[in-house]
Amino acid sequence: MPGTAIRATSKFDTAELSFDDFKKIVIEDYRIGYESRQASIIGRKEVLTGKAKFGIFGDGKEVAQLAMAKAFRAGDWRAGYYRDQTFMFATGMSNLREFFAQLYAHPDVEKDPASAGRQMNCHYATRFINADGSWINQADTMNCSSDISTTGGHMPRLLGLAYASKLYRQNKELEYLKQFSVNGNEVAFGSIGNGATSEGVFFECFNAAGVLQVPMAISIWDDAYAISVPAKLQTTKEDISEILKGFQRENGSNGFEIFKVKGWDYIALCETYARAITLCREEHVPVLIHVTEMTQPQGHSTSGSHERYKSKDRLTWEDEHDCLLKMRQWMIASAISTEQELDELEAEAKKYVRDCQREAAGELVTLINAELEEAAKMIEQFAEGVSVKQQLTEIVAELHKSYDAGRKEIVSAVRKTLRATAKEDSAERQILVNWLNTEKEKNNERYNTKLFSNTPQSPLYVPVVPATYSDDARSIDGREVLNACFDANFARDKTIVAFGEDVGAIGDVNQGFAGLQSKYGDLRITDTGIRETSIIGQGMGLAMRGLKPIAEIQYLDYLIYAMTVICDDIGSLSYRTFGGQKAPLIIRTRGHRLEGIWHSGSPLGMILGSMRGFHICVPRNMTQAAGMYNTLLRGDEPALVIESLNGYRLKEKLPANVGEFTVPLGKAEIMREGADVTVVSYGSTLRIVLEAAEELEKMGINIEVIDPQTLYPFDKENLCGVSLKKTNKLLVVDEDVPGAASAYIIQQIVEVQKGYYSLDSQPRTLTAKEHRPPYGSDGDYFSKPSLDDIVEAVYAIVSEANPGKFPPIF
């Protein structure tokens, strides 16, 4: 029987088909849909019998997804949610063997190309990055951006994927990028459950798509529930398309085309999708397809039964309106197939799905069993010559008794063995140690790698080019250095775009892009509405499609409004696809010291805790920021650059190579040498530390001041640890709250760089207060580290070590 990965996407136009051809298409569609249903049923059983951890499936949504697949073309994109298995099977972007490999968490990218076992089932992705980090030809393939579990969290990315088509169509300078687009003809398909349309991210992105007029096609799978919560508690009027009617475009206006169709009506669904997607593709009009009267035969997931919250009448209605049942009845009534033929097809499909499931399960079990037997044999051989033989025998017996053992049980058994025989010294024990070390490397590769793409295109490998200055280099405002940097890069690389609130017409609130929109056009430097979440999603989608976006969040304090996309989606993208996808977005923002609660934040602890997968750049001035942008724009990994708010009008010399010089990531810099105390700080506070150093020198104290420049990666050359060998004392000055970024920096220096062994006194931190900074100069002084605070903190450290020479001040 043929595999599931058949592209059932031929145009559905009965006027062009003979009845026999029409029958073949419909029967093939039904086969794919029925196989998908069986995959859901078997998958649920595998979870409930303990052979898989968790299951969430697309049963009840099959027929609508078959229709949607017919409109999907090479070059198109999907950003959907975890009910879309039938669509993935019908387009050929996934198949049953991959479906079950993911269900069993098979950590092999060949078996589960979507995630190499890192994502729970029905989280799909296609691989568009080659092993060397280069892009595949996206225009020739069907493309699926990697799913996330948050049910509306993919909407910002969907907006960006669609926006890329607009830029490729309208910006003629991009026509040479044939591997990413064919004249912007690509549609970004999104799907979402009716319950998730209650989320703010849905409305924000929906509005942005209507403003931008991008080829985005949103399908809403409406089965009247969101887990147990009915539509009447979710949606005004219990009808999402009804309340979105105001977005319907009219003569001369922008907006959406809105369609509504029943989820069990095969012909109506095929016609609706054909009409909607043609309009979306040709005219770049966003469309909404509200698919109603859907069912969910097995409930939300394997975590519970829907019989608990659905009435008997509702359950009866769902049985009668099951989309595959309705399609089957229609096929028989229309003489497309007979009941006997469909019975035979269904029997074959059940067998085929079961065979695929057994094959997927068997492949992993065979590997695990071989590893188990190898480990057990080594332990048994070792046990023969040790005093704790009985204990080791019990470990092996327990291992053999393990139901559905995994690598966890095998490795744990070996570790228990080594703990029990710590006093033994034999060749057999060393064999076990060597085996464990080898398995650690393998399992690290399986489960702990690819946080970054780490390809030859990584910004970590961008050549270091020092800044050069002419003899008559001008001293200009820091903002002008940035402006010159951006100007040079936009001229150099046509794929760079920038957008955000006030970025275009006025050149951003601090003038970093001043005059550049008029020079490069509003397709490349663009104003947006106040919508932080979708600004970042817009950038993510562009970055996935070969462009180099700079997405601006006006102030660092407002980054929190985009954190769901940053943390859940971009930050985990490389990891959750095992390096199969990347989104090298640069987020530009400004923060640290200024005035008021929402304009002077430095929440680096929050950022460091939630933005792993991003490079975190904290330049001390605009020249360093420019060098970091030059590095990042030549790399292929996401980054956050936080410019110092109070540095835009400070004078800096303009480098002669302002668009070419690079600042390496992870390279700390000694700003001032000293022998008494190592002081580590960054950003705006670093300038105050340097001022404090002058006063401290007059008091006979010489501090070594280090600027890490990037907090992630942090000081790859261990400059801080080396400094501690000289000073033996450490102070971290940070304007985040206590125990936040300062704790991270201490951990890096004391633990990772082994600075602990060089300390002869307690490492100290000097941070802001626990609250946000109040307004005014006095508010800043009393809530964030001041020059006085720094001087006295350093003095207290040296006073403790030598009170005779430095008696306590207070």
Coordinates of C-alpha atoms in Angstrom, one line a residue, residues 94-583:
S94 CA 4.9 14.3 7.2
N95 CA 3.9 10.7 7.2
L96 CA 2.7 8.0 9.5
R97 CA 6.1 6.6 10.4
E98 CA 7.3 10.0 11.4
F99 CA 4.1 10.6 13.3
F100 CA 4.6 7.5 15.5
A101 CA 8.4 8.1 15.9
Q102 CA 7.5 11.5 17.4
L103 CA 4.9 9.9 19.6
Y104 CA 7.6 7.6 21.0
A105 CA 10.1 10.5 21.3
H106 CA 12.6 8.8 19.0
P107 CA 15.7 11.0 19.3
D108 CA 16.8 10.4 15.7
V109 CA 16.4 13.2 13.2
E110 CA 16.0 10.7 10.4
K111 CA 13.0 9.1 12.1
D112 CA 11.5 12.3 13.5
P113 CA 12.7 15.1 11.2
A114 CA 10.5 17.6 12.9
S115 CA 12.2 17.6 16.2
A116 CA 14.4 14.5 16.7
G117 CA 12.2 13.4 19.6
R118 CA 12.3 16.7 21.4
Q119 CA 8.6 17.7 20.9
M120 CA 5.5 15.9 21.9
N121 CA 3.4 14.4 19.1
C122 CA 1.6 16.5 16.4
H123 CA 4.2 19.2 16.6
Y124 CA 5.3 19.5 13.0
A125 CA 8.2 21.1 11.2
T126 CA 10.1 20.7 7.9
R127 CA 13.8 21.2 7.8
F128 CA 15.0 24.2 5.8
I129 CA 18.6 24.4 7.0
N130 CA 21.3 22.2 5.5
A131 CA 24.0 20.6 7.7
D132 CA 26.4 23.5 6.9
G133 CA 23.9 26.1 7.9
S134 CA 22.9 27.1 4.4
W135 CA 19.3 27.5 3.3
I136 CA 17.5 25.0 1.2
N137 CA 15.5 26.2 -1.8
Q138 CA 12.3 27.2 0.0
A139 CA 10.5 28.1 -3.3
D140 CA 10.6 24.5 -4.4
T141 CA 9.5 22.9 -1.2
M142 CA 6.4 22.9 1.0
N143 CA 7.4 24.5 4.2
C144 CA 6.2 24.1 7.8
S145 CA 7.5 26.3 10.5
S146 CA 8.0 24.5 13.8
D147 CA 4.9 24.2 16.0
I148 CA 4.7 25.2 19.6
S149 CA 2.2 24.0 22.2
T150 CA 0.8 27.5 23.1
T151 CA -2.4 27.4 21.1
G152 CA -2.2 31.0 19.8
G153 CA 1.5 31.5 20.1
H154 CA 2.3 30.8 16.5
M155 CA 0.2 33.7 15.2
P156 CA 2.9 36.3 15.3
R157 CA 5.2 34.1 13.3
L158 CA 2.4 33.5 10.8
L159 CA 2.2 37.2 10.3
G160 CA 5.9 37.4 9.6
L161 CA 5.9 34.5 7.2
A162 CA 3.1 36.2 5.2
Y163 CA 4.8 39.7 5.4
A164 CA 7.8 38.2 3.7
S165 CA 5.8 37.4 0.6
K166 CA 4.7 41.1 0.5
L167 CA 8.3 42.3 0.6
Y168 CA 9.4 39.8 -2.0
R169 CA 6.6 40.9 -4.3
Q170 CA 6.9 44.7 -3.8
N171 CA 10.6 45.2 -3.3
K172 CA 12.2 44.6 -6.7
E173 CA 15.7 44.7 -5.2
L174 CA 14.9 41.2 -3.8
E175 CA 14.1 39.5 -7.1
Y176 CA 17.4 37.7 -7.2
L177 CA 16.5 35.7 -4.1
K178 CA 14.8 33.0 -6.1
Q179 CA 15.4 30.3 -3.5
F180 CA 13.1 32.1 -1.1
S181 CA 10.2 33.4 -3.2
V182 CA 8.7 33.5 -6.7
N183 CA 7.4 37.1 -6.9
G184 CA 5.8 36.8 -3.5
N185 CA 3.3 34.2 -4.7
E186 CA 3.5 32.2 -1.4
V187 CA 0.7 32.0 1.1
A188 CA 1.2 31.6 4.8
F189 CA -1.4 29.1 6.1
G190 CA -2.3 29.3 9.8
S191 CA -4.7 27.2 11.9
I192 CA -6.0 27.8 15.3
G193 CA -8.7 26.4 17.6
N194 CA -11.8 28.5 18.2
G195 CA -10.9 28.8 21.9
A196 CA -7.5 30.3 21.2
T197 CA -9.1 33.1 19.3
S198 CA -9.9 34.6 22.7
E199 CA -6.2 35.3 23.2
G200 CA -4.9 38.8 22.7
V201 CA -2.2 37.6 20.5
F202 CA -4.8 36.5 18.0
F203 CA -6.5 39.8 17.8
E204 CA -3.2 41.7 17.7
C205 CA -1.9 39.7 14.7
F206 CA -5.3 39.7 13.0
N207 CA -5.4 43.5 13.1
A208 CA -1.8 43.8 11.9
A209 CA -2.5 41.5 8.9
G210 CA -5.5 43.6 7.9
V211 CA -3.3 46.7 8.1
L212 CA -0.4 45.2 6.2
Q213 CA -2.5 43.4 3.6
V214 CA -0.4 40.2 3.5
P215 CA -1.2 36.8 2.1
M216 CA -2.1 35.1 5.3
A217 CA -4.9 32.5 5.4
I218 CA -6.2 31.7 8.9
S219 CA -8.3 28.5 9.4
I220 CA -10.2 28.4 12.6
W221 CA -11.1 24.8 13.6
D222 CA -14.3 25.3 15.6
D223 CA -15.6 22.4 17.6
A224 CA -17.4 24.6 20.1
Y225 CA -15.1 23.9 23.0
A226 CA -11.7 24.8 24.3
I227 CA -10.9 21.7 26.4
S228 CA -14.0 21.8 28.7
V229 CA -15.0 25.4 28.2
P230 CA -17.8 25.9 25.8
A231 CA -18.0 28.7 23.2
K232 CA -20.5 30.7 25.2
L233 CA -17.9 31.3 27.8
Q234 CA -15.2 32.0 25.2
T235 CA -16.5 34.1 22.5
T236 CA -19.1 37.0 22.2
K237 CA -22.1 35.7 20.3
E238 CA -20.4 32.3 20.4
D239 CA -19.2 32.9 16.8
I240 CA -15.7 34.3 16.1
S241 CA -16.4 35.2 12.4
E242 CA -19.5 37.0 13.4
I243 CA -17.7 39.3 15.7
L244 CA -14.8 39.8 13.2
K245 CA -17.2 41.1 10.5
G246 CA -15.9 44.6 11.0
F247 CA -12.6 43.4 9.5
Q248 CA -14.3 42.5 6.3
R249 CA -12.8 44.6 3.5
E250 CA -15.1 46.9 1.6
N251 CA -14.7 48.9 -1.6
G252 CA -11.5 50.9 -1.3
S253 CA -10.6 49.7 2.2
N254 CA -8.1 47.2 3.6
G255 CA -9.2 44.3 5.7
F256 CA -10.0 40.6 5.4
E257 CA -12.1 38.3 3.2
I258 CA -14.1 36.2 5.7
F259 CA -15.4 32.7 4.8
K260 CA -17.5 30.3 6.8
V261 CA -18.1 26.7 6.0
K262 CA -19.1 23.5 7.8
G263 CA -16.3 21.1 8.7
W264 CA -18.1 18.0 7.4
D265 CA -19.1 19.3 3.9
Y266 CA -16.3 18.0 1.6
I267 CA -17.4 19.7 -1.6
A268 CA -18.1 23.1 0.1
L269 CA -14.8 22.9 1.9
C270 CA -12.9 22.2 -1.3
E271 CA -14.6 25.1 -3.1
T272 CA -14.2 27.5 -0.2
Y273 CA -10.5 26.8 0.1
A274 CA -9.9 27.1 -3.6
R275 CA -11.6 30.4 -3.8
A276 CA -10.1 31.9 -0.6
I277 CA -6.5 30.9 -1.3
T278 CA -6.6 32.0 -4.9
L279 CA -7.7 35.5 -3.7
C280 CA -5.1 35.5 -1.0
R281 CA -2.3 34.4 -3.3
E282 CA -3.1 36.6 -6.2
E283 CA -4.3 39.8 -4.5
H284 CA -2.4 39.6 -1.2
V285 CA -5.5 39.9 0.8
P286 CA -5.6 38.1 4.2
V287 CA -8.4 35.6 4.5
L288 CA -10.2 33.9 7.4
I289 CA -11.8 30.5 6.9
H290 CA -14.1 29.8 9.9
V291 CA -14.7 26.1 9.8
T292 CA -17.7 25.3 12.0
E293 CA -19.6 22.1 13.2
M294 CA -16.4 20.2 13.8
T295 CA -16.1 17.4 16.3
Q296 CA -13.4 16.0 18.6
P297 CA -14.2 12.3 18.8
Q298 CA -11.5 11.5 21.4
G299 CA -11.7 14.7 23.4
H300 CA -8.9 17.2 23.9
S301 CA -6.0 14.9 24.7
T302 CA -5.1 11.7 26.5
S303 CA -5.2 13.6 29.8
G304 CA -9.0 13.2 30.1
S305 CA -12.3 12.3 28.6
H306 CA -14.7 14.7 27.0
E307 CA -17.6 12.7 28.3
R308 CA -17.0 14.6 31.6
Y309 CA -18.1 17.9 30.2
K310 CA -20.2 17.3 27.1
S311 CA -23.9 16.5 27.3
K312 CA -25.4 13.3 25.9
D313 CA -27.1 15.3 23.2
R314 CA -23.8 16.9 22.2
L315 CA -22.1 13.6 22.1
T316 CA -24.9 12.1 20.0
W317 CA -24.7 15.1 17.6
E318 CA -20.9 14.7 17.3
D319 CA -21.3 11.0 16.4
E320 CA -23.8 11.9 13.7
H321 CA -21.8 14.8 12.3
D322 CA -18.4 13.1 12.3
C323 CA -16.7 14.5 9.2
L324 CA -15.4 11.1 7.9
L325 CA -18.8 9.5 8.4
K326 CA -20.5 12.3 6.5
M327 CA -18.0 12.1 3.7
R328 CA -18.4 8.3 3.6
Q329 CA -22.2 8.7 3.3
W330 CA -21.9 11.3 0.6
M331 CA -19.4 9.1 -1.4
I332 CA -21.9 6.2 -1.4
A333 CA -24.9 8.4 -2.2
S334 CA -23.0 10.0 -5.1
A335 CA -21.8 6.7 -6.5
I336 CA -18.2 7.6 -5.9
S337 CA -17.7 4.3 -4.0
T338 CA -19.7 1.5 -2.6
E339 CA -20.0 0.5 1.0
Q340 CA -18.1 -2.7 0.3
E341 CA -15.3 -0.8 -1.4
L342 CA -15.0 1.5 1.5
D343 CA -15.1 -1.3 3.9
E344 CA -12.1 -2.9 2.1
L345 CA -10.3 0.5 1.9
E346 CA -10.8 1.0 5.7
A347 CA -9.5 -2.5 6.5
E348 CA -6.4 -1.9 4.4
A349 CA -5.9 1.5 6.0
K350 CA -6.2 0.1 9.5
K351 CA -3.6 -2.6 8.8
Y352 CA -1.3 -0.1 7.1
V353 CA -1.4 2.3 10.1
R354 CA -0.9 -0.5 12.6
D355 CA 2.1 -1.7 10.5
C356 CA 3.6 1.8 10.6
Q357 CA 3.0 2.1 14.3
R358 CA 4.7 -1.3 15.0
E359 CA 7.6 -0.4 12.8
A360 CA 8.2 2.9 14.5
A361 CA 7.8 1.4 17.9
G362 CA 10.0 -1.6 17.0
E363 CA 12.9 0.5 15.7
L364 CA 13.3 2.3 19.0
V365 CA 12.6 -0.8 21.2
T366 CA 15.3 -2.7 19.3
L367 CA 17.9 0.0 19.9
I368 CA 17.0 0.3 23.5
N369 CA 17.0 -3.4 24.1
A370 CA 20.4 -3.8 22.5
E371 CA 21.8 -1.0 24.8
L372 CA 20.1 -2.6 27.8
E373 CA 21.7 -6.0 27.1
E374 CA 25.1 -4.4 26.6
A375 CA 24.9 -2.6 29.9
A376 CA 23.5 -5.6 31.8
K377 CA 26.3 -7.8 30.5
M378 CA 29.0 -5.4 31.5
I379 CA 27.6 -5.1 35.0
E380 CA 27.3 -8.9 35.4
Q381 CA 30.9 -9.3 34.3
F382 CA 32.0 -6.7 36.7
A383 CA 29.9 -8.2 39.5
E384 CA 31.9 -11.5 39.4
G385 CA 35.0 -10.0 41.1
V386 CA 33.6 -7.6 43.7
S387 CA 32.4 -7.8 47.3
V388 CA 29.0 -6.2 46.4
K389 CA 28.1 -8.9 43.9
Q390 CA 24.6 -9.3 45.3
Q391 CA 23.9 -5.6 45.1
L392 CA 25.0 -5.5 41.4
T393 CA 23.0 -8.6 40.6
E394 CA 19.9 -6.9 42.0
I395 CA 20.6 -3.8 39.9
V396 CA 20.7 -6.0 36.8
A397 CA 17.6 -7.9 37.8
E398 CA 15.8 -4.6 38.4
L399 CA 16.9 -3.4 35.0
H400 CA 15.6 -6.5 33.2
K401 CA 12.2 -6.1 35.1
S402 CA 11.8 -2.5 34.0
Y403 CA 8.6 -2.2 32.0
D404 CA 9.2 -0.4 28.7
A405 CA 12.7 0.6 29.8
G406 CA 14.4 3.6 28.2
R407 CA 17.9 5.0 28.3
K408 CA 17.0 6.6 31.6
E409 CA 16.8 3.2 33.3
I410 CA 19.9 1.9 31.5
V411 CA 22.2 4.8 32.4
S412 CA 20.8 5.0 35.9
A413 CA 21.6 1.3 36.5
V414 CA 25.2 1.9 35.4
R415 CA 25.5 5.0 37.7
K416 CA 24.1 3.0 40.6
T417 CA 26.7 0.3 39.9
L418 CA 29.6 2.8 39.9
R419 CA 28.3 4.4 43.1
A420 CA 28.2 1.1 44.8
T421 CA 31.7 0.2 43.7
A422 CA 33.5 3.5 44.3
K423 CA 36.2 1.8 46.3
E424 CA 36.9 -0.8 43.6
D425 CA 39.7 -0.5 41.0
S426 CA 39.5 -2.9 38.1
A427 CA 39.6 -3.1 34.4
E428 CA 35.9 -4.1 34.4
R429 CA 34.9 -1.0 36.3
Q430 CA 36.9 1.2 34.0
I431 CA 35.0 -0.4 31.1
L432 CA 31.8 0.8 32.7
V433 CA 33.2 4.2 33.3
N434 CA 34.2 4.5 29.7
W435 CA 30.8 3.3 28.5
L436 CA 29.1 5.8 30.7
N437 CA 31.2 8.7 29.4
T438 CA 30.5 7.6 25.8
E439 CA 26.8 7.4 26.5
K440 CA 26.9 10.8 28.1
E441 CA 28.3 12.3 24.9
K442 CA 25.6 10.5 22.8
N443 CA 22.8 11.6 25.1
N444 CA 24.1 15.1 25.3
E445 CA 23.9 15.2 21.5
R446 CA 20.4 13.7 21.6
Y447 CA 18.9 15.9 24.3
N448 CA 21.1 19.0 25.1
T449 CA 22.4 20.4 21.8
K450 CA 21.4 22.9 19.1
L451 CA 20.4 25.8 21.4
F452 CA 22.0 27.9 18.7
S453 CA 22.5 26.8 15.1
N454 CA 26.3 26.8 15.7
T455 CA 27.0 26.6 11.9
P456 CA 29.9 28.2 10.1
Q457 CA 27.5 31.2 9.7
S458 CA 27.3 31.8 13.4
P459 CA 28.1 35.3 14.6
L460 CA 30.6 33.7 16.9
Y461 CA 32.7 33.0 13.8
V462 CA 32.4 36.4 12.2
P463 CA 36.0 37.7 11.7
V464 CA 37.1 40.4 14.1
V465 CA 37.7 43.6 12.3
P466 CA 39.0 46.4 14.6
A467 CA 37.6 49.9 14.4
T468 CA 39.9 52.3 12.6
Y469 CA 40.0 56.1 12.9
S470 CA 41.3 58.7 10.6
D471 CA 43.6 61.4 12.1
D472 CA 40.7 63.9 11.8
A473 CA 37.9 61.6 13.1
R474 CA 34.9 63.7 14.1
S475 CA 33.4 63.5 17.6
I476 CA 29.7 63.2 17.1
D477 CA 26.6 62.2 19.1
G478 CA 26.4 58.4 19.7
R479 CA 23.2 58.3 17.8
E480 CA 25.0 59.6 14.7
V481 CA 27.5 56.7 15.0
L482 CA 24.6 54.3 15.0
N483 CA 22.9 56.1 12.1
A484 CA 26.1 55.8 10.0
C485 CA 26.4 52.1 10.9
F486 CA 22.8 51.4 9.8
D487 CA 23.2 53.5 6.6
A488 CA 26.4 51.5 5.6
N489 CA 24.7 48.1 6.3
F490 CA 21.5 49.0 4.4
A491 CA 23.6 50.0 1.4
R492 CA 25.7 46.8 1.6
D493 CA 22.9 44.2 2.1
K494 CA 19.5 44.5 0.4
T495 CA 18.0 41.8 2.6
I496 CA 18.2 44.0 5.8
V497 CA 14.9 45.6 6.9
A498 CA 14.0 47.5 10.1
F499 CA 10.6 48.2 11.6
G500 CA 9.0 49.2 14.8
E501 CA 7.1 52.0 16.5
D502 CA 8.3 55.4 15.2
V503 CA 11.2 53.8 13.3
G504 CA 10.3 55.0 9.8
A505 CA 9.2 58.6 9.3
I506 CA 11.0 60.1 12.3
G507 CA 13.9 57.7 12.3
D508 CA 13.1 56.2 15.8
V509 CA 12.7 58.2 19.0
N510 CA 16.5 58.5 19.4
Q511 CA 17.2 59.1 15.7
G512 CA 19.2 56.0 15.0
F513 CA 17.4 55.7 11.7
A514 CA 17.0 59.4 11.0
G515 CA 16.7 60.1 7.3
L516 CA 17.1 56.4 6.2
Q517 CA 13.5 55.8 5.3
S518 CA 13.6 58.5 2.6
K519 CA 16.9 57.0 1.4
Y520 CA 15.9 53.3 1.3
G521 CA 12.1 53.4 1.1
D522 CA 9.3 52.4 3.5
L523 CA 9.5 48.7 2.5
R524 CA 12.9 48.5 4.2
I525 CA 12.5 50.9 7.1
T526 CA 8.9 50.8 8.3
D527 CA 6.6 52.2 11.0
T528 CA 4.4 49.8 12.9
G529 CA 1.5 50.2 15.3
I530 CA 1.9 49.7 19.0
R531 CA 2.0 45.9 19.0
E532 CA 5.2 44.5 20.5
T533 CA 4.2 40.8 20.2
S534 CA 3.5 40.9 16.5
I535 CA 6.5 43.2 15.8
I536 CA 8.7 40.3 17.0
G537 CA 6.6 37.7 15.2
Q538 CA 6.9 39.8 12.1
G539 CA 10.6 39.7 12.4
M540 CA 10.7 36.0 13.1
G541 CA 8.8 35.1 10.0
L542 CA 11.0 37.3 7.8
A543 CA 14.2 35.8 9.3
M544 CA 12.9 32.3 8.6
R545 CA 12.5 33.3 4.9
G546 CA 16.0 34.5 4.2
L547 CA 15.7 38.2 5.2
K548 CA 17.7 40.0 7.9
P549 CA 15.3 41.9 10.1
I550 CA 15.9 44.4 12.9
A551 CA 12.8 44.5 15.0
E552 CA 12.7 47.4 17.4
I553 CA 11.0 47.5 20.8
Q554 CA 11.0 51.1 21.8
Y555 CA 12.0 50.6 25.4
L556 CA 13.5 47.6 27.2
D557 CA 10.6 47.7 29.7
Y558 CA 8.2 46.9 26.9
L559 CA 10.1 43.8 25.9
I560 CA 7.9 41.9 28.3
Y561 CA 4.9 42.4 26.0
A562 CA 6.7 40.3 23.3
M563 CA 8.3 37.8 25.7
T564 CA 5.9 35.0 24.6
V565 CA 7.2 35.0 21.1
I566 CA 10.8 35.6 22.2
C567 CA 10.9 32.9 24.8
D568 CA 8.5 30.2 23.5
D569 CA 9.1 30.5 19.8
I570 CA 12.4 32.1 18.7
G571 CA 14.5 31.1 21.6
S572 CA 13.7 27.5 21.4
L573 CA 13.5 27.2 17.6
S574 CA 16.9 25.8 16.8
Y575 CA 16.7 23.5 19.8
R576 CA 13.3 22.1 19.2
T577 CA 14.0 21.4 15.5
F578 CA 17.4 19.9 16.2
G579 CA 19.0 22.6 14.1
G580 CA 16.6 22.2 11.3
Q581 CA 15.2 25.8 11.4
K582 CA 16.6 29.2 12.3
A583 CA 15.4 32.7 12.7

